[in-house]
Coordinates of N, CA and C in Angstrom, one line a residue:
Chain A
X1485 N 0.8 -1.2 0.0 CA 0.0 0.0 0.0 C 0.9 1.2 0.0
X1486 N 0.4 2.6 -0.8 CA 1.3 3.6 -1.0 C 1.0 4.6 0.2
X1487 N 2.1 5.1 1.0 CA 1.4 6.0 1.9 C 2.7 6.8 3.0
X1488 N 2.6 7.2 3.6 CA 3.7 8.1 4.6 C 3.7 7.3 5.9
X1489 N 4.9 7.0 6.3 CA 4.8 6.7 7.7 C 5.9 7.1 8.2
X1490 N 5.4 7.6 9.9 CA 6.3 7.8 10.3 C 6.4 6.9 11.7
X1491 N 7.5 7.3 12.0 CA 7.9 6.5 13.6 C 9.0 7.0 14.3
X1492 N 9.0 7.1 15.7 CA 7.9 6.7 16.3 C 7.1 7.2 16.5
X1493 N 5.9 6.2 17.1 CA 4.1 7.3 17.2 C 4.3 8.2 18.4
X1494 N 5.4 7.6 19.5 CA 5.4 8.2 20.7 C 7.1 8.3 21.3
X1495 N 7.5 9.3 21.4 CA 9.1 10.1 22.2 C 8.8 10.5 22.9
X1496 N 9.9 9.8 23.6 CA 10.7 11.2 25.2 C 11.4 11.3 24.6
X1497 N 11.4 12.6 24.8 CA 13.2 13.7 25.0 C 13.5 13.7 26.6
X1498 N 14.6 13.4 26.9 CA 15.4 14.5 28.0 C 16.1 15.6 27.9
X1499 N 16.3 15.8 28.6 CA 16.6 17.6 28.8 C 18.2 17.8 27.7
X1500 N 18.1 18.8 27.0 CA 19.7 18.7 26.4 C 19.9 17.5 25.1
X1501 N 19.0 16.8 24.9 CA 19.0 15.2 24.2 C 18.6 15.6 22.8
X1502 N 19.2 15.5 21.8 CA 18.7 15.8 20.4 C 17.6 14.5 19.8
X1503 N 16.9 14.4 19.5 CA 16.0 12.9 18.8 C 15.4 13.3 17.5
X1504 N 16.0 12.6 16.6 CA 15.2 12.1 15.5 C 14.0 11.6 15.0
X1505 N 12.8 12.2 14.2 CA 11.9 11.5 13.7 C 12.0 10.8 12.5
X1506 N 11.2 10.2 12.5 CA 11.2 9.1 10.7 C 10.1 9.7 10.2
X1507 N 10.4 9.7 8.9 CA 9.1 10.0 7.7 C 9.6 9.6 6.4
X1508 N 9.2 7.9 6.1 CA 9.0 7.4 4.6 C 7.8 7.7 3.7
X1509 N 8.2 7.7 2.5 CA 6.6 7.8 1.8 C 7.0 6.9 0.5
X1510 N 6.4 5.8 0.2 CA 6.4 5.5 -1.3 C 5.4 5.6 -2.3
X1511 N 4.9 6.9 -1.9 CA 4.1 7.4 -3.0 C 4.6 8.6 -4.4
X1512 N 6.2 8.0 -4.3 CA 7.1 8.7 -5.6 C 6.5 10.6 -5.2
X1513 N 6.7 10.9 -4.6 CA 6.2 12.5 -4.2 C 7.5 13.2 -4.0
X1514 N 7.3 14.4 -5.1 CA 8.8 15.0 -4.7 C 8.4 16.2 -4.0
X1515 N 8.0 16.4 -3.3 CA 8.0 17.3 -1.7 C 7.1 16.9 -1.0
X1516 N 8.5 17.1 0.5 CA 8.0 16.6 1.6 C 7.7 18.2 2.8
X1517 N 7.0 17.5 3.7 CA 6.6 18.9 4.9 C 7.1 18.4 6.4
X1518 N 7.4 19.1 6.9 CA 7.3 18.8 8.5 C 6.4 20.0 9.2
X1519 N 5.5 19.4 9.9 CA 4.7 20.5 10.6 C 4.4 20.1 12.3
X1520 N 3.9 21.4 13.2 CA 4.1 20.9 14.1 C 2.1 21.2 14.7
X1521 N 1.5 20.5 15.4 CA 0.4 20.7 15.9 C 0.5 20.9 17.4
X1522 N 0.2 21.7 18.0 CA -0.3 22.3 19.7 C -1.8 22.8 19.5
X1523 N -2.0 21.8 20.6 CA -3.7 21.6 21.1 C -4.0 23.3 20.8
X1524 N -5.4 23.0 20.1 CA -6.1 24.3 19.7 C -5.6 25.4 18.9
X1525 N -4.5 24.9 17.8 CA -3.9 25.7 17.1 C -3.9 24.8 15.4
X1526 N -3.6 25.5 15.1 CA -3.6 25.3 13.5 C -1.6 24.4 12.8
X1527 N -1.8 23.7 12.2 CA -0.5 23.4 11.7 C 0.5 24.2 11.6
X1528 N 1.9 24.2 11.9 CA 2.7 25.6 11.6 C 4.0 24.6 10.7
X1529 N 4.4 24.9 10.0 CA 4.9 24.7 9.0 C 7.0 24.5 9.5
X1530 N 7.1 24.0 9.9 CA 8.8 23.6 10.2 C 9.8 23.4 9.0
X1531 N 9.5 22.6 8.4 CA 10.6 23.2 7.2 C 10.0 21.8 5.9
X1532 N 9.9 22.5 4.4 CA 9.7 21.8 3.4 C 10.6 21.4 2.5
X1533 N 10.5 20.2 1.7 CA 11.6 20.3 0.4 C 11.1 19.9 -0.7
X1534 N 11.2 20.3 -1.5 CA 10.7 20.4 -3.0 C 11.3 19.1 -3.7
X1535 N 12.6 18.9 -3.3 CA 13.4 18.0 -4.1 C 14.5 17.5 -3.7
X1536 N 15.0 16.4 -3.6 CA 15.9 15.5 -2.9 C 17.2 16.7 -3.2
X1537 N 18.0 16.9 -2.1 CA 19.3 17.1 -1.8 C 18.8 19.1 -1.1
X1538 N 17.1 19.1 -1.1 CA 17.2 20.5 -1.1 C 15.8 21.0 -0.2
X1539 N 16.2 21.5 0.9 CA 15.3 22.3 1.8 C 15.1 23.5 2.1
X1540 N 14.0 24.1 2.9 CA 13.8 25.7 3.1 C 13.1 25.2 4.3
X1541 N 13.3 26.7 5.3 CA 12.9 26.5 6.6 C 11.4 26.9 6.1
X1542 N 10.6 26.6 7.3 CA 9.4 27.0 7.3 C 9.2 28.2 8.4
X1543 N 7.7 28.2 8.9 CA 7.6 29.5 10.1 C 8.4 29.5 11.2
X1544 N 8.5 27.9 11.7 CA 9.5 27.9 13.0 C 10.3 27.0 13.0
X1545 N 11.1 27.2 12.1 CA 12.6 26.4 12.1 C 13.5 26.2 12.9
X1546 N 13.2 27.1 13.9 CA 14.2 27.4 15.0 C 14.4 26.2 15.7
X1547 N 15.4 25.4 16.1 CA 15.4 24.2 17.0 C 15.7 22.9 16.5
X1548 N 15.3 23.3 14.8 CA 14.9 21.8 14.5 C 16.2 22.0 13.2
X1549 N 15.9 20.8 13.0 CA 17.0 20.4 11.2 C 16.6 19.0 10.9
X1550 N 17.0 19.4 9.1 CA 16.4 18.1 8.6 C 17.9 17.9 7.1
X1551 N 16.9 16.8 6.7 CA 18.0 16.3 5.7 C 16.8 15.8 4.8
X1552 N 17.7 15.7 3.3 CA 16.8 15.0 2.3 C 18.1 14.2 1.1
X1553 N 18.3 13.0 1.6 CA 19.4 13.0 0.7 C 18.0 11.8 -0.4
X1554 N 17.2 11.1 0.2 CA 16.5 10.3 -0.4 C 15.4 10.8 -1.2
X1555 N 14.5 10.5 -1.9 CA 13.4 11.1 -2.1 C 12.2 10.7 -1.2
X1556 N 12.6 9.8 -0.8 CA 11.4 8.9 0.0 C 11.5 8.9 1.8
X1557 N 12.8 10.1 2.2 CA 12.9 10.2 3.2 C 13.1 11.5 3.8
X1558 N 12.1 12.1 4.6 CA 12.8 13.3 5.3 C 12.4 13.5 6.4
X1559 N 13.8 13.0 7.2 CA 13.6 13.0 9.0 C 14.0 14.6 9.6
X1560 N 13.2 14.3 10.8 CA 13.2 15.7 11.5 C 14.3 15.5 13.2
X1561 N 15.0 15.9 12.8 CA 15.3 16.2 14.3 C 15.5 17.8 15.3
X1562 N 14.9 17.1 16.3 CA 14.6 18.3 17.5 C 15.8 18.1 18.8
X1563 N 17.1 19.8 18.0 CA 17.5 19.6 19.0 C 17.4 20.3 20.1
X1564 N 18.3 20.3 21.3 CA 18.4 20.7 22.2 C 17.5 22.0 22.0
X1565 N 18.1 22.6 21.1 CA 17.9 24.3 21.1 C 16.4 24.5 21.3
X1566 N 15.5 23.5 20.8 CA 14.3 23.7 20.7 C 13.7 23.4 22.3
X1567 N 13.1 24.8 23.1 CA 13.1 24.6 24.4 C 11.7 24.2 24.6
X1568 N 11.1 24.2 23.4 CA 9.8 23.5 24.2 C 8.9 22.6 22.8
X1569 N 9.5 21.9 23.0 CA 9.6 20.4 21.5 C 8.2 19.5 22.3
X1570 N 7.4 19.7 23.1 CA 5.9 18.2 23.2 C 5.2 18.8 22.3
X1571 N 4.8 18.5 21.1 CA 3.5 18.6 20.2 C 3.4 17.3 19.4
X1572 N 2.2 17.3 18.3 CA 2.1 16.4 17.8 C 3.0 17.2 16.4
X1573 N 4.2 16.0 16.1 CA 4.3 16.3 14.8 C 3.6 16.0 13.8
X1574 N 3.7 16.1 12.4 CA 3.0 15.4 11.5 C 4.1 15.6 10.3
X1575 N 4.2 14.4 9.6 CA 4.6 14.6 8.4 C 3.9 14.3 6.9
X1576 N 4.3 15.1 5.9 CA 3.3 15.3 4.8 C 3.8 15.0 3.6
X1577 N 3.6 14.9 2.5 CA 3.9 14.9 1.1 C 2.9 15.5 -0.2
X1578 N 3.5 15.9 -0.8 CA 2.5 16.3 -2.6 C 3.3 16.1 -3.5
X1579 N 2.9 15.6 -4.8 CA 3.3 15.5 -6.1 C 4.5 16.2 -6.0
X1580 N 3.9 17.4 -5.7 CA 5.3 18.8 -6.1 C 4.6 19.5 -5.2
X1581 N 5.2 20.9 -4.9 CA 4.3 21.9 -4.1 C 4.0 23.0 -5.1
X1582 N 3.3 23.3 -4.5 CA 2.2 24.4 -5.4 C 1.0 24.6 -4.9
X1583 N 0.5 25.8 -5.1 CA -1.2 25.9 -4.3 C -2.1 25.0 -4.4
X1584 N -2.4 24.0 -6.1 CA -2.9 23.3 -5.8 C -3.1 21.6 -5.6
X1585 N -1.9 21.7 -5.0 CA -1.6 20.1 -4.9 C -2.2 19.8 -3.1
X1586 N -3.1 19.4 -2.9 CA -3.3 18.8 -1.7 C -2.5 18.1 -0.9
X1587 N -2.0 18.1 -0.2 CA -0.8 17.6 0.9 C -1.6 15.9 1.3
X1588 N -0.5 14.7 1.6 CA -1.1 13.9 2.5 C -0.3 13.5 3.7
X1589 N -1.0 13.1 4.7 CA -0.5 13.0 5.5 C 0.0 11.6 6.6
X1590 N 1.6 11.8 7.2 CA 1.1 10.5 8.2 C 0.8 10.7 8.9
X1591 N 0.7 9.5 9.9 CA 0.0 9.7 11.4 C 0.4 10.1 12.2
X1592 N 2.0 10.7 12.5 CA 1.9 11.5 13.2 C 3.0 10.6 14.2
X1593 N 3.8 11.7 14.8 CA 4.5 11.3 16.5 C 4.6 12.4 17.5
X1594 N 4.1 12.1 18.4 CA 3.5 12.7 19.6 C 4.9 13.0 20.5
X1595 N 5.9 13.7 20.8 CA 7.3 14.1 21.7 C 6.5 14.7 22.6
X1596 N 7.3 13.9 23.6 CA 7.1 14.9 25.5 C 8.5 14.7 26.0
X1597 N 8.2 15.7 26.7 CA 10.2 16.0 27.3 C 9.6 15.3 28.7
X1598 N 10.3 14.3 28.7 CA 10.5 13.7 30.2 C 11.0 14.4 31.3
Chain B
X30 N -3.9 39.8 13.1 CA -5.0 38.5 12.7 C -4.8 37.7 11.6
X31 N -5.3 36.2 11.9 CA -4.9 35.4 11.9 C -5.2 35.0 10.4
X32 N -4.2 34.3 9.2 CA -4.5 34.3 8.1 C -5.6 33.3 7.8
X33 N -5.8 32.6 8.5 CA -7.1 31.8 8.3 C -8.1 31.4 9.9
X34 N -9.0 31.9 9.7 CA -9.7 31.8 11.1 C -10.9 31.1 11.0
X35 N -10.8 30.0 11.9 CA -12.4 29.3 12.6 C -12.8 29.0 13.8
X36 N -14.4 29.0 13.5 CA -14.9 29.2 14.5 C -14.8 27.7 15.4
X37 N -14.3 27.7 16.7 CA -13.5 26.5 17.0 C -14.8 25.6 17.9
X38 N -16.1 26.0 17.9 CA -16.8 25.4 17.8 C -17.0 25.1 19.4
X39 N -17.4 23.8 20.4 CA -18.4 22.5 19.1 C -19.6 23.0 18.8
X40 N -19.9 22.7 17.4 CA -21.3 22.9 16.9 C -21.6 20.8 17.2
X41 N -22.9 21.0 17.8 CA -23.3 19.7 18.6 C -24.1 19.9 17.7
X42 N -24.1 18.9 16.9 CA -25.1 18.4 16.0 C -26.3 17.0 16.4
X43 N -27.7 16.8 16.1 CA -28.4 15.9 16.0 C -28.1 15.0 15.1
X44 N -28.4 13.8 15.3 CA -27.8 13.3 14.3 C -29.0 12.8 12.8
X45 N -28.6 13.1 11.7 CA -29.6 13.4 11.0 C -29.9 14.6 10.3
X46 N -29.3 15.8 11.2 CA -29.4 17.0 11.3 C -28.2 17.6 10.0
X47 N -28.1 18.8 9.5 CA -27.4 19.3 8.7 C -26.9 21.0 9.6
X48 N -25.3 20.7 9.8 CA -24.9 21.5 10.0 C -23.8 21.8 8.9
X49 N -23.6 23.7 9.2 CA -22.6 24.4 8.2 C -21.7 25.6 9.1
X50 N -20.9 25.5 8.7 CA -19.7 26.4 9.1 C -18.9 26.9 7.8
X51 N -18.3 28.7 8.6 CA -17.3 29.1 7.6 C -15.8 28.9 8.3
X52 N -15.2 29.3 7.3 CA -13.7 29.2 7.8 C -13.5 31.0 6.7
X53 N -12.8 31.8 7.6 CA -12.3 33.4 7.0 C -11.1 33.2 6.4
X54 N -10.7 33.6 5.6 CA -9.2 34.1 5.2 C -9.0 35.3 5.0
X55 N -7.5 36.0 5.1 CA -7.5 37.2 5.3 C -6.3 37.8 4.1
X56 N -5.8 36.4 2.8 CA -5.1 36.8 1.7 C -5.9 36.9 0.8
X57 N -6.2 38.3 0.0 CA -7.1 38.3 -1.0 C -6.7 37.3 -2.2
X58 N -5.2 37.7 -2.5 CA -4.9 36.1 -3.5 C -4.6 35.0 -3.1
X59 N -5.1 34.5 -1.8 CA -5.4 32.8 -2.0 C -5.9 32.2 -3.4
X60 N -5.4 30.9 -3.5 CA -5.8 30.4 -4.9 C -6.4 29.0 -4.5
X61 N -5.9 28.5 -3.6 CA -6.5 27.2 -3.7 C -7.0 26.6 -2.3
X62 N -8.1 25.6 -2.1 CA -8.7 25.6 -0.8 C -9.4 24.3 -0.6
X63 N -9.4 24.1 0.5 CA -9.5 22.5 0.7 C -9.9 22.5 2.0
X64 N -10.5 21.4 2.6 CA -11.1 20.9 3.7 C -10.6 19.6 4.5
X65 N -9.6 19.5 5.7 CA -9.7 18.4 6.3 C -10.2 18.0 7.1
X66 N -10.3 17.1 7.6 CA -10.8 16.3 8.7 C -9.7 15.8 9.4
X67 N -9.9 15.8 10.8 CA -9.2 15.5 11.8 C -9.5 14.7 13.0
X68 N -9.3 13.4 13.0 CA -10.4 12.6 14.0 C -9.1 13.1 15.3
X69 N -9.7 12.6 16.8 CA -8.7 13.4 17.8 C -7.5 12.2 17.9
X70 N -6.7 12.5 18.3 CA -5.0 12.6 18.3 C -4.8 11.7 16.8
X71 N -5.7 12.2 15.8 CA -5.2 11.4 14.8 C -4.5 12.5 13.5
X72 N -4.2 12.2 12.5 CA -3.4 13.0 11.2 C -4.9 12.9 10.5
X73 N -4.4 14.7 10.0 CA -5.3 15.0 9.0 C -5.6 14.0 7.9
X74 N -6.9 14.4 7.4 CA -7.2 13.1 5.8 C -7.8 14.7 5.0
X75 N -7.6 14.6 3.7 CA -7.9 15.5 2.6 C -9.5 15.3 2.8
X76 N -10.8 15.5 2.8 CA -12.2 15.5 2.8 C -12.5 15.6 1.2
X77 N -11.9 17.1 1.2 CA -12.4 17.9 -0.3 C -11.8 18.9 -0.5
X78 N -11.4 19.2 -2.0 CA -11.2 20.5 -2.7 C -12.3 21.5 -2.4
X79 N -11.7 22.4 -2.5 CA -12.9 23.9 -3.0 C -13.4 24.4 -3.7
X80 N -13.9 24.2 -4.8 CA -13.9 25.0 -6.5 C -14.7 26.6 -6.5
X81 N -14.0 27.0 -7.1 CA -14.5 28.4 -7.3 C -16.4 28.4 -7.5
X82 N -17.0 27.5 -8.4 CA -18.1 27.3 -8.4 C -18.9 26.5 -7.4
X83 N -18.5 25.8 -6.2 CA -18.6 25.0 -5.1 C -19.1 23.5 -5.5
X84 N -19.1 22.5 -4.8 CA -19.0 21.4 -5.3 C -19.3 20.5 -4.0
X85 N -19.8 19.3 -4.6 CA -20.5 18.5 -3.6 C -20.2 17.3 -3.5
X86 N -20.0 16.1 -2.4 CA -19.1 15.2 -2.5 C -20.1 14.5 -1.5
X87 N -21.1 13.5 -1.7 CA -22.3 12.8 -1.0 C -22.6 14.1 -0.3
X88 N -22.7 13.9 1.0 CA -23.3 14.7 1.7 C -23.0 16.5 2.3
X89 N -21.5 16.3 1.7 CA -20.7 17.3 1.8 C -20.7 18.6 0.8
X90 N -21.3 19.9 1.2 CA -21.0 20.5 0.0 C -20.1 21.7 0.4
X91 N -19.1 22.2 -0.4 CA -18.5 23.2 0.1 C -18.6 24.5 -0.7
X92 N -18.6 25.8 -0.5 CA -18.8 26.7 -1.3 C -17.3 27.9 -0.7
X93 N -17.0 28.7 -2.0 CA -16.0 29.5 -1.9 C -16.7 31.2 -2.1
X94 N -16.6 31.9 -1.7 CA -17.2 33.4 -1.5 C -15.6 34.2 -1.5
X95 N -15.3 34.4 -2.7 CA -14.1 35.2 -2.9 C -14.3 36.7 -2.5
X96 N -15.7 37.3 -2.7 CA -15.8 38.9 -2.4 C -15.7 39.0 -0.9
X97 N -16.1 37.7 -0.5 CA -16.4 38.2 1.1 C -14.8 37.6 2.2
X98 N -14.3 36.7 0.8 CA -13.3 36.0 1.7 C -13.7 34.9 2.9
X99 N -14.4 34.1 2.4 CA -15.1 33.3 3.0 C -15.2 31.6 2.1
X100 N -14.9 30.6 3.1 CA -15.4 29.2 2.2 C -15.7 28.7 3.3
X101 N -17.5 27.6 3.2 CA -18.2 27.1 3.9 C -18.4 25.4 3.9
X102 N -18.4 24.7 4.6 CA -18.7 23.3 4.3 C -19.8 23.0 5.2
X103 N -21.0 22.2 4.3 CA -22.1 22.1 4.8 C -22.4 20.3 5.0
X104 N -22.4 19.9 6.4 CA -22.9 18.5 6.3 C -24.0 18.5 6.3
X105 N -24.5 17.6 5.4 CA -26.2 16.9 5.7 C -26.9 15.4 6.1
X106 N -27.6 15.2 6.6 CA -27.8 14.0 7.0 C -26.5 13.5 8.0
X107 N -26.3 14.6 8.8 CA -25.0 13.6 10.0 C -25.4 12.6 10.2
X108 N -24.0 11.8 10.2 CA -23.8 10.8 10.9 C -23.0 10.9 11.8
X109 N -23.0 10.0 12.8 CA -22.0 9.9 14.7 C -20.6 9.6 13.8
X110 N -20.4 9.1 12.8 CA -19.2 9.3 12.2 C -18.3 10.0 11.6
X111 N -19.6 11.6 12.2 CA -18.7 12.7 11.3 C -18.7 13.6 12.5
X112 N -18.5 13.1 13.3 CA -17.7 13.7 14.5 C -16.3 13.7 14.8
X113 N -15.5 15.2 14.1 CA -14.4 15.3 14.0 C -13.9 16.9 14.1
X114 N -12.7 17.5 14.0 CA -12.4 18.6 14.0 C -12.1 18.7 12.5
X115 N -12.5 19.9 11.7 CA -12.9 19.8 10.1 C -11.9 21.4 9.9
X116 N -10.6 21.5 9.2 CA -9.7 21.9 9.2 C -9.6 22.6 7.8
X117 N -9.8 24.1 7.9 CA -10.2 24.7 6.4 C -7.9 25.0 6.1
X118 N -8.0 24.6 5.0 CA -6.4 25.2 4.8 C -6.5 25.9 3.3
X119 N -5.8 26.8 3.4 CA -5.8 28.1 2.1 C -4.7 28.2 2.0
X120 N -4.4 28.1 -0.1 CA -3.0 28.5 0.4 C -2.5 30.0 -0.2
X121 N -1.7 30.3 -0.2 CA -0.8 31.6 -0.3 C 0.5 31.8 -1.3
X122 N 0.6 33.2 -1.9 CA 1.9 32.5 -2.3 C 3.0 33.4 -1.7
X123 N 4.0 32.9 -1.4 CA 5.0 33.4 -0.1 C 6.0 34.3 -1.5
X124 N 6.2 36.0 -0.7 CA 6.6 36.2 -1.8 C 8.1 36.4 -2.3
X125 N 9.1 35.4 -2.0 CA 10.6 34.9 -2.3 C 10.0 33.4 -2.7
X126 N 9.0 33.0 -3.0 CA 8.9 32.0 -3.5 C 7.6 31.6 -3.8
X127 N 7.3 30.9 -4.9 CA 6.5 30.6 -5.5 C 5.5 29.8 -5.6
X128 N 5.8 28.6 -4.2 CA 5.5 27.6 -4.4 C 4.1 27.2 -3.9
X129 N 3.6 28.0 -3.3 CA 2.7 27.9 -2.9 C 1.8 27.6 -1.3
X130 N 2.2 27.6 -0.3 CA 2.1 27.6 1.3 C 0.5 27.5 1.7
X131 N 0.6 26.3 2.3 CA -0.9 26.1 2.9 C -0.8 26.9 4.1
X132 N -1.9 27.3 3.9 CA -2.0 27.9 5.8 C -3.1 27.2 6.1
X133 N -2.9 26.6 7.5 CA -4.2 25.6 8.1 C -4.9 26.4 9.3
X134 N -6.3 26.8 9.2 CA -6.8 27.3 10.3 C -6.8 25.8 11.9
X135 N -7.5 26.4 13.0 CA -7.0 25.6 13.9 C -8.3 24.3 14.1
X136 N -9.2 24.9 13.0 CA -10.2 23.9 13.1 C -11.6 23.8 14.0
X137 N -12.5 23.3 13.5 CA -13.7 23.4 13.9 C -14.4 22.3 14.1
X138 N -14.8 22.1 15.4 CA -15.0 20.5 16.6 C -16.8 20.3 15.8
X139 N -17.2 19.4 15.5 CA -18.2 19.1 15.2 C -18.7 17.9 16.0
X140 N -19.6 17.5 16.7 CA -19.8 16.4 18.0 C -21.7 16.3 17.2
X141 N -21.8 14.9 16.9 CA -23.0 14.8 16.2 C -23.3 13.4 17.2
X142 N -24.8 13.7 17.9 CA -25.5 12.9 19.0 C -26.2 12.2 18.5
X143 N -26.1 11.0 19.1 CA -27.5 10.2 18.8 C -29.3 10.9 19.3

């Protein structure tokens, strides 16, 4: 089946601790999203890439960094710097990006700072 | 204020019953617009596109009001299965780049009763 997943569904951080998220997709999609969700707020946008070897920060890049050496792969890690990292992530994909390509999405990993 | 605003609800629905909601936007050239669904601690799912002339998907109809800066989605015939948070996203075009940026409002709790 073609689709995004990511893992894990559930992180701790400790204090100072940098951790990586996963996000595959084999649905041949050349741009990927990282976004972050906090209860009763709207998606905020962490950083996108259009095309393997190549990224742009999003609203709140601060904290975080990513890589895209794959097409089928763009992990997020949350380091230290990021002082307050518990939300729901989510990771996304489209064809290409553009206004009208609808995003899809996985299900998501949940980080709490221990 | 906020590039895309909803009313965050819950609109308690009968079940059976036909409820509608707007979602505001506040970029006059938004171009493209869409509707998710959000079950709770789950990842968004695409519902439906927006078309400029509005468009209907079984029970779902959504309409776009470009003078007023407004797009509505109307359920009919609830079911206890469309009890979800329903996530209007518009996008933008960012202007160092072209590609097109969803903005997702924070969503709108819909709770349909037996």
């Amino acid at each position: 089946d073609g689709g995004i997943t990511q893992s894990p569904k559930y992180l701790f951080r400790k204090e100072g601790q940098n951790v990586t998220l996963s996000c595959e997709q084999n649905l041949n999609h050349d741009a990927m999203y990282w976004y972050r969700q906090d209860p009763g707020q709207g998606l905020r946008l962490i950083y996108y890439s259009q095309i393997v070897n190549d990224f742009q920060k999003g609203d709140i890049a601060e904290g975080y960094s990513v890589s895209r050496e794959k097409k089928e792969s763009f992990p997020l890690t949350v380091t230290s710097a990021q002082k307050n990292p518990t939300a729901f992530y989510l990771c996304a994909s489209s064809i290409r990006t553009g206004g009208n390509q609808p995003q899809h999405f996985g299900d998501g990993t949940r980080l709490s700072i221990l | 204020r906020k590039e895309v605003e909803q009313d965050p609800g819950p609109f308690n629905v009968p079940e059976g019953a036909t409820v509608a909601f707007n979602c505001t936007y506040s970029n006059s050239a938004s171009q493209s617009f869409f509707w998710y669904r959000q079950d709770c601690r789950k990842e968004p799912k695409l519902l439906m596109s927006v078309y400029s002339s509005g468009n209907e998907d079984g029970r779902f109809t959504a309409q776009l009001n470009r003078a007023s800066q407004y797009i509505s989605l109307l359920i009919r015939d609830s079911k206890l299965s469309d009890s979800a948070t329903y996530l209007c996203v518009v996008t933008s075009t960012m202007t160092t780049d072209s590609w097109g940026k969803l903005q997702f409002g924070a969503g709108t709790q819909v709770v349909v009763t037996p």
